[in-house]
CSV table of C-alpha atoms and ligand atoms in Angstrom, one decimal:
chain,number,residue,atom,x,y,z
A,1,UNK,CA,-115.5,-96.6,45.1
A,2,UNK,CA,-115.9,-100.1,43.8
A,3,UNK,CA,-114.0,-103.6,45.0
A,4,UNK,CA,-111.9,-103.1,41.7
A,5,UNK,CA,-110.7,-100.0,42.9
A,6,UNK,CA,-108.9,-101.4,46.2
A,7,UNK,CA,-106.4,-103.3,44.4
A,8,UNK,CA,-107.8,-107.5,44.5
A,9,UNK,CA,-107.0,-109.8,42.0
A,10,UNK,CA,-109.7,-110.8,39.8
A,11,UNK,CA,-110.4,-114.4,41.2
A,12,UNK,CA,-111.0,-112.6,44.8
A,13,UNK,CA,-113.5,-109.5,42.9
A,14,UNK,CA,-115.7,-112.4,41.0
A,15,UNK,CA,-116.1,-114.2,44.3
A,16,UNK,CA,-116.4,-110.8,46.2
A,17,UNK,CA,-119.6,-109.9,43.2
A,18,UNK,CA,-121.2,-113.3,43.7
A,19,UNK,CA,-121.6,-112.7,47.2
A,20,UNK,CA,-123.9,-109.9,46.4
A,21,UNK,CA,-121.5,-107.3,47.7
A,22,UNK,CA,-121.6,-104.2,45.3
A,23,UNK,CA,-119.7,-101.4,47.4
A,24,UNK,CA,-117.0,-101.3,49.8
A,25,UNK,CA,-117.5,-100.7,53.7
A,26,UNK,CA,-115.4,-97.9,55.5
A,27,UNK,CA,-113.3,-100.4,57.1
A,28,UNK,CA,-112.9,-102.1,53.9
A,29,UNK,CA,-112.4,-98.9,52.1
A,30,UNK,CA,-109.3,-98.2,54.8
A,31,UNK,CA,-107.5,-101.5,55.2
A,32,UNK,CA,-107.2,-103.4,52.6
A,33,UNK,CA,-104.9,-101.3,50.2
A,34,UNK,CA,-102.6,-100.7,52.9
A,35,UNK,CA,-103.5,-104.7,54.1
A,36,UNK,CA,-102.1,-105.6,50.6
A,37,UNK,CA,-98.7,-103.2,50.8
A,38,UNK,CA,-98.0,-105.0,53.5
A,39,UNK,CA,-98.5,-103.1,56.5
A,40,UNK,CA,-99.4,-103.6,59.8
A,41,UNK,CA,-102.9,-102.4,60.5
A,42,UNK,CA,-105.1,-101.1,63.8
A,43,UNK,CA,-108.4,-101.3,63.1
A,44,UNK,CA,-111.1,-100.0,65.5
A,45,UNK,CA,-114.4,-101.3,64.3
A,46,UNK,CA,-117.0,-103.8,65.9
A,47,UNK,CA,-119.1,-107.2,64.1
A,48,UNK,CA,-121.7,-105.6,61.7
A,49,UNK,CA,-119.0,-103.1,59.6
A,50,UNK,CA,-117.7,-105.5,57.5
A,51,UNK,CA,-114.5,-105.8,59.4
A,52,UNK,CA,-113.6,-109.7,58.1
A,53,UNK,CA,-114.0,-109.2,54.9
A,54,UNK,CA,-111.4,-106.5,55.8
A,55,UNK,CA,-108.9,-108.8,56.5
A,56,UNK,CA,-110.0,-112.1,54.9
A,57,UNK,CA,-109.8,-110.5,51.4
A,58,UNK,CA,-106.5,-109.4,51.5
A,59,UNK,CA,-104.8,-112.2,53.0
A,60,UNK,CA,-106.3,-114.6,50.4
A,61,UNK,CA,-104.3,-112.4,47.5
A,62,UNK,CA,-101.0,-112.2,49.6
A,63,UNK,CA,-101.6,-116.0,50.8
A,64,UNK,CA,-101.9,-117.0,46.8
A,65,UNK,CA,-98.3,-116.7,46.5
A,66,UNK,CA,-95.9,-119.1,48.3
A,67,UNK,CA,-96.8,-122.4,49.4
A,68,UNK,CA,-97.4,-124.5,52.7
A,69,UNK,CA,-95.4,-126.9,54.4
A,70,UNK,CA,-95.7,-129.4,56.6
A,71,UNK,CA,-96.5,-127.9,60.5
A,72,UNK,CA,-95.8,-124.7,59.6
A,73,UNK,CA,-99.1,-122.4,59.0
A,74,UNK,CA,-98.1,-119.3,56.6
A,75,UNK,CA,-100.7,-117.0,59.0
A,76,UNK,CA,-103.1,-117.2,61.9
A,77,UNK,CA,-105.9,-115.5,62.5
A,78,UNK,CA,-106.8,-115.5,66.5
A,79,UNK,CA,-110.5,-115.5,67.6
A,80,UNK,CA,-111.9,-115.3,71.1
A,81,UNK,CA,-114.6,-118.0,70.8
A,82,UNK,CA,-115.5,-120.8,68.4
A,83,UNK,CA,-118.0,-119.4,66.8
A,84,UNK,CA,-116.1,-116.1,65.6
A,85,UNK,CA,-113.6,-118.5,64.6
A,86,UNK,CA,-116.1,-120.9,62.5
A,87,UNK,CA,-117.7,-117.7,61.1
A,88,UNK,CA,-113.9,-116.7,59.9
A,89,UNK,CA,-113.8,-120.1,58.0
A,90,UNK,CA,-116.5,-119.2,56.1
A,91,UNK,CA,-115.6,-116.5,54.7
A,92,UNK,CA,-112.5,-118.3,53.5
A,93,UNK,CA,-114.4,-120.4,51.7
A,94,UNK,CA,-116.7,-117.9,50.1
A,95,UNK,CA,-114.3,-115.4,49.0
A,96,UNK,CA,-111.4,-117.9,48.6
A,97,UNK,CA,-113.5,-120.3,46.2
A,98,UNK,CA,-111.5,-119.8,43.0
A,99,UNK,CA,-108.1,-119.9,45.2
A,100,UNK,CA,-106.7,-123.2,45.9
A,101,UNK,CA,-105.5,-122.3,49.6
A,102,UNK,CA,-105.5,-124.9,52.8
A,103,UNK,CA,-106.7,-124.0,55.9
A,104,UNK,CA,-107.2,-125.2,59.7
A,105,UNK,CA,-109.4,-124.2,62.0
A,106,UNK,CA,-108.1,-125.0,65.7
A,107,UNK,CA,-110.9,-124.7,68.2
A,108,UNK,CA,-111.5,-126.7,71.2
A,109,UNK,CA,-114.5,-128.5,72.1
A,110,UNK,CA,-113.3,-130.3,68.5
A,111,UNK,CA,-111.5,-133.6,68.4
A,112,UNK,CA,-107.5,-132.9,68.5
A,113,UNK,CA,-106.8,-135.8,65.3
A,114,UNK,CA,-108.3,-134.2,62.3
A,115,UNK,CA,-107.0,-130.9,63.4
A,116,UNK,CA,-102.9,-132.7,63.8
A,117,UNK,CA,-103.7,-134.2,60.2
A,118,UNK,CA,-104.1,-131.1,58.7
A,119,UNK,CA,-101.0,-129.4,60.4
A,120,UNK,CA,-99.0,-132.2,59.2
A,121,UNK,CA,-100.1,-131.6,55.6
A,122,UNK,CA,-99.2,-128.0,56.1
A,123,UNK,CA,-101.5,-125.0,55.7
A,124,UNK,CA,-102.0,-121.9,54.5
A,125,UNK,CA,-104.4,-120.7,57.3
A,126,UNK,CA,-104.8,-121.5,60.7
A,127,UNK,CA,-107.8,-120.1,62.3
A,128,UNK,CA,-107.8,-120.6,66.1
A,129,UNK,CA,-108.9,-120.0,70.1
A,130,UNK,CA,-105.8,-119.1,71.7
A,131,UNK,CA,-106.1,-122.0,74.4
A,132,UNK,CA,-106.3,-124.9,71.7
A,133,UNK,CA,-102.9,-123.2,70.0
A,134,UNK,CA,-101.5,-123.0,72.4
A,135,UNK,CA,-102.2,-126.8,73.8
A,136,UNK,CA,-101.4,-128.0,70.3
A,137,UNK,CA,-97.9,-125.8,70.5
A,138,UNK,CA,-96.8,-127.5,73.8
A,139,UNK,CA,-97.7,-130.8,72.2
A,140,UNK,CA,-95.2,-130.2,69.4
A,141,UNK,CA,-97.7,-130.6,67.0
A,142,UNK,CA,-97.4,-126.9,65.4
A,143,UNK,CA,-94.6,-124.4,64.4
A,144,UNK,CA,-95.2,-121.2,64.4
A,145,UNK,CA,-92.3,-119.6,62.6
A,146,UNK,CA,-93.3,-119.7,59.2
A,147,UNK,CA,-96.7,-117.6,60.0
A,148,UNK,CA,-96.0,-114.4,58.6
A,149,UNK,CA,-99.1,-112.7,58.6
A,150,UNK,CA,-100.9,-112.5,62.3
A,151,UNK,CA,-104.6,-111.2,62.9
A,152,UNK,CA,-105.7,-110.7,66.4
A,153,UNK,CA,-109.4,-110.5,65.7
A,154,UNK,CA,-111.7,-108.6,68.9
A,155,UNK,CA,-109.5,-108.1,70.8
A,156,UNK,CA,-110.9,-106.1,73.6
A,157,UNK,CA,-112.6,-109.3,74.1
A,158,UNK,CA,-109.9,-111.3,73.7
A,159,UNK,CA,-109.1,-108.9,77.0
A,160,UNK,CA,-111.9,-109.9,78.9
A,161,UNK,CA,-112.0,-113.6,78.9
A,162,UNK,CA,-108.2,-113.3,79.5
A,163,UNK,CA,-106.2,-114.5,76.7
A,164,UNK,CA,-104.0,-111.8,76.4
A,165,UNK,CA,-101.1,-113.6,78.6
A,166,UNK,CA,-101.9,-116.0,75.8
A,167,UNK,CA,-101.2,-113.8,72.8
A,168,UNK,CA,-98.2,-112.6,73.9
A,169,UNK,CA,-96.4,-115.9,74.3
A,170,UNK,CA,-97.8,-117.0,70.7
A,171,UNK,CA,-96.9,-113.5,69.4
A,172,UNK,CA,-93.5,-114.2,71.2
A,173,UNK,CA,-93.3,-117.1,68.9
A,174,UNK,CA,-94.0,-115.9,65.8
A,175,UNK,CA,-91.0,-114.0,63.5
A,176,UNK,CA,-90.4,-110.9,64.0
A,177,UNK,CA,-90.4,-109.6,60.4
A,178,UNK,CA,-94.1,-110.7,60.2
A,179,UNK,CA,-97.1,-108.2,59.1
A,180,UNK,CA,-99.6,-107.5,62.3
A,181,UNK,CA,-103.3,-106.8,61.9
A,182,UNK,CA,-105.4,-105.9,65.3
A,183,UNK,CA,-109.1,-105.7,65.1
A,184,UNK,CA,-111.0,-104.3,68.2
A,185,UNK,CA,-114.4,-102.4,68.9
A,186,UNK,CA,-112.6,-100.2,71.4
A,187,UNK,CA,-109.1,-99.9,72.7
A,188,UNK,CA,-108.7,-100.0,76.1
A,189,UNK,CA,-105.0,-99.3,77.8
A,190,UNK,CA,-104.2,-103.3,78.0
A,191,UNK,CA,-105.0,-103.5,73.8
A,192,UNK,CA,-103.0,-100.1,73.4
A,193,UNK,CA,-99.7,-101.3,75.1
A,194,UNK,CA,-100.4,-105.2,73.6
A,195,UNK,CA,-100.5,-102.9,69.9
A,196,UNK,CA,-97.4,-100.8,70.7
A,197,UNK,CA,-95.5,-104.4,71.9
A,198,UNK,CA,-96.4,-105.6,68.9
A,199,UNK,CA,-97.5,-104.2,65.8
A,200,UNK,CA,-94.8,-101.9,63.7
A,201,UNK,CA,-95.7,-98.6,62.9
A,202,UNK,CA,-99.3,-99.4,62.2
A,203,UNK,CA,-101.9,-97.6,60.2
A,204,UNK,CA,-104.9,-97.1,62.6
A,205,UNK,CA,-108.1,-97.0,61.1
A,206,UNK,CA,-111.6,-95.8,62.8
A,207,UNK,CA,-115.0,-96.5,61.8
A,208,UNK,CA,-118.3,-95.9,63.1
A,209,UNK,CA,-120.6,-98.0,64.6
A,210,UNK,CA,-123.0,-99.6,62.0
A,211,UNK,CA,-126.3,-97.7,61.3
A,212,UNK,CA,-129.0,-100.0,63.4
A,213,UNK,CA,-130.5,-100.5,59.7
A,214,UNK,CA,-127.3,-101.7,58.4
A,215,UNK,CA,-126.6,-104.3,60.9
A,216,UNK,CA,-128.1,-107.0,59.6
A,217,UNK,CA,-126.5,-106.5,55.8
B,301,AMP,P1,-118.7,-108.4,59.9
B,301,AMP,O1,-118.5,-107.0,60.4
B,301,AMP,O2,-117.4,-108.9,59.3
B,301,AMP,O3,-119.2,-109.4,60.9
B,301,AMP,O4,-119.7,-108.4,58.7
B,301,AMP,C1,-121.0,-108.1,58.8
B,301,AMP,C2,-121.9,-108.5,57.7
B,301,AMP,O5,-121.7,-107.7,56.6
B,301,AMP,C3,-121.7,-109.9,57.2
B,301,AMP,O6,-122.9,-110.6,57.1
B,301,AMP,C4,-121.1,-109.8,55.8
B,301,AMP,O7,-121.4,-110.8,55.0
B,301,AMP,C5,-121.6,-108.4,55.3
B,301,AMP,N1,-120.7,-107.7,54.4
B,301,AMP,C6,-119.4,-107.6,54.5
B,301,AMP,N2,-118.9,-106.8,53.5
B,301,AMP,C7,-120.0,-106.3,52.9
B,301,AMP,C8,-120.2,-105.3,51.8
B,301,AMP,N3,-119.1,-104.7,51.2
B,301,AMP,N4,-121.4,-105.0,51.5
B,301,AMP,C9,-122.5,-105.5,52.1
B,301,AMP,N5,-122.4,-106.4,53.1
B,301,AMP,C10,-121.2,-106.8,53.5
């Protein structure tokens, strides 16, 4: 199975070839067709299978249609830590180079002023740590009901530094009629009742852990 065959448009499969990537990965494979119908997605994989491009590619083709305004991302992507979250942006960038789409990355540690200047313009994505969202939030300085596309990326981890008090209230803020996608290397009871709260009728894909030679690809 090729990139071509999962259903991208062409701008995403010439930046998808340029990053050297010649094959699909299982998770790939498994969400992003269903990513791209529209529906919500579990997907049980860890870092190393290839699990961003999962999500990242298909949200730049739905996210290519429609456009931002002001204080009112169109999705958000949730990350435990800044790093995950900076490591997200990237791939944006690489596989979003020939779309024209805005994004945000919200991360503490970062001053708050750029980050409130490019709300106010409006984005497309919003990439964040759930404790700067939801600082930013009580400040007034975001809306969160235009974001109709939510990614709650690791979140078993997500369980263990506990945000997950977090994600409920920002899920709680977020319309209901959005699309849902859950990414976590296992699913402990907490993660399988924050899914069932959550997520509607998802498609609940497994993969492997990566071959020890493969982690590094
Ligand atoms: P992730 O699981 O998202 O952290 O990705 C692990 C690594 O695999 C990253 O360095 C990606 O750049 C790389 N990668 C993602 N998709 C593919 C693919 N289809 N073929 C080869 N490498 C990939």
């Amino acid at each position: 199975m090729t990139f071509a065959d999962l259903g991208l448009s062409d701008q995403l499969l010439r930046a998808v070839d340029e990053s050297g990537y010649s094959e699909p990965t299982p998770i790939q494979r498994g969400a992003i067709p269903s990513v791209l119908m529209g529906r919500d997605l579990i997907g049980i994989a860890q870092t190393g299978t290839g699990k961003t491009a999962s999500f990242v590619l298909p949200m730049i083709d739905i996210l290519a249609h429609g456009r931002s305004r002001a204080l009112m991302p169109r999705s958000l992507i949730l990350e435990p830590t800044r790093e995950l979250a900076a490591q997200v942006s990237e791939n944006f960038e690489k596989y979003g180079k020939y779309n024209k789409l805005s994004m945000a990355l919200l991360i503490g540690g970062v001053q708050m002023g750029d980050q409130v200047k490019a709300l106010e313009k409006g984005v497309d994505v919003l990439i964040a740590t759930p404790g700067r969202l939801m600082d930013l939030f009580q400040r007034g300085k975001i809306l969160l009901n235009g974001c109709e596309l939510l990614v709650i990326d690791e979140a078993d981890r997500m369980l263990d530094m506990g945000f997950i008090p977090d994600i409920e209230e920002i899920c709680s803020k977020l319309p209901k009629s959005r699309q849902t996608l859950l990414f976590s290397a296992t699913m402990p009871p907490p993660i399988q009742k924050l899914a069932a709260k959550f997520l509607n009728e998802p498609k609940r894909i497994e993969v492997a852990r990566p071959a020890t030679a493969n982690v590094n690809i």
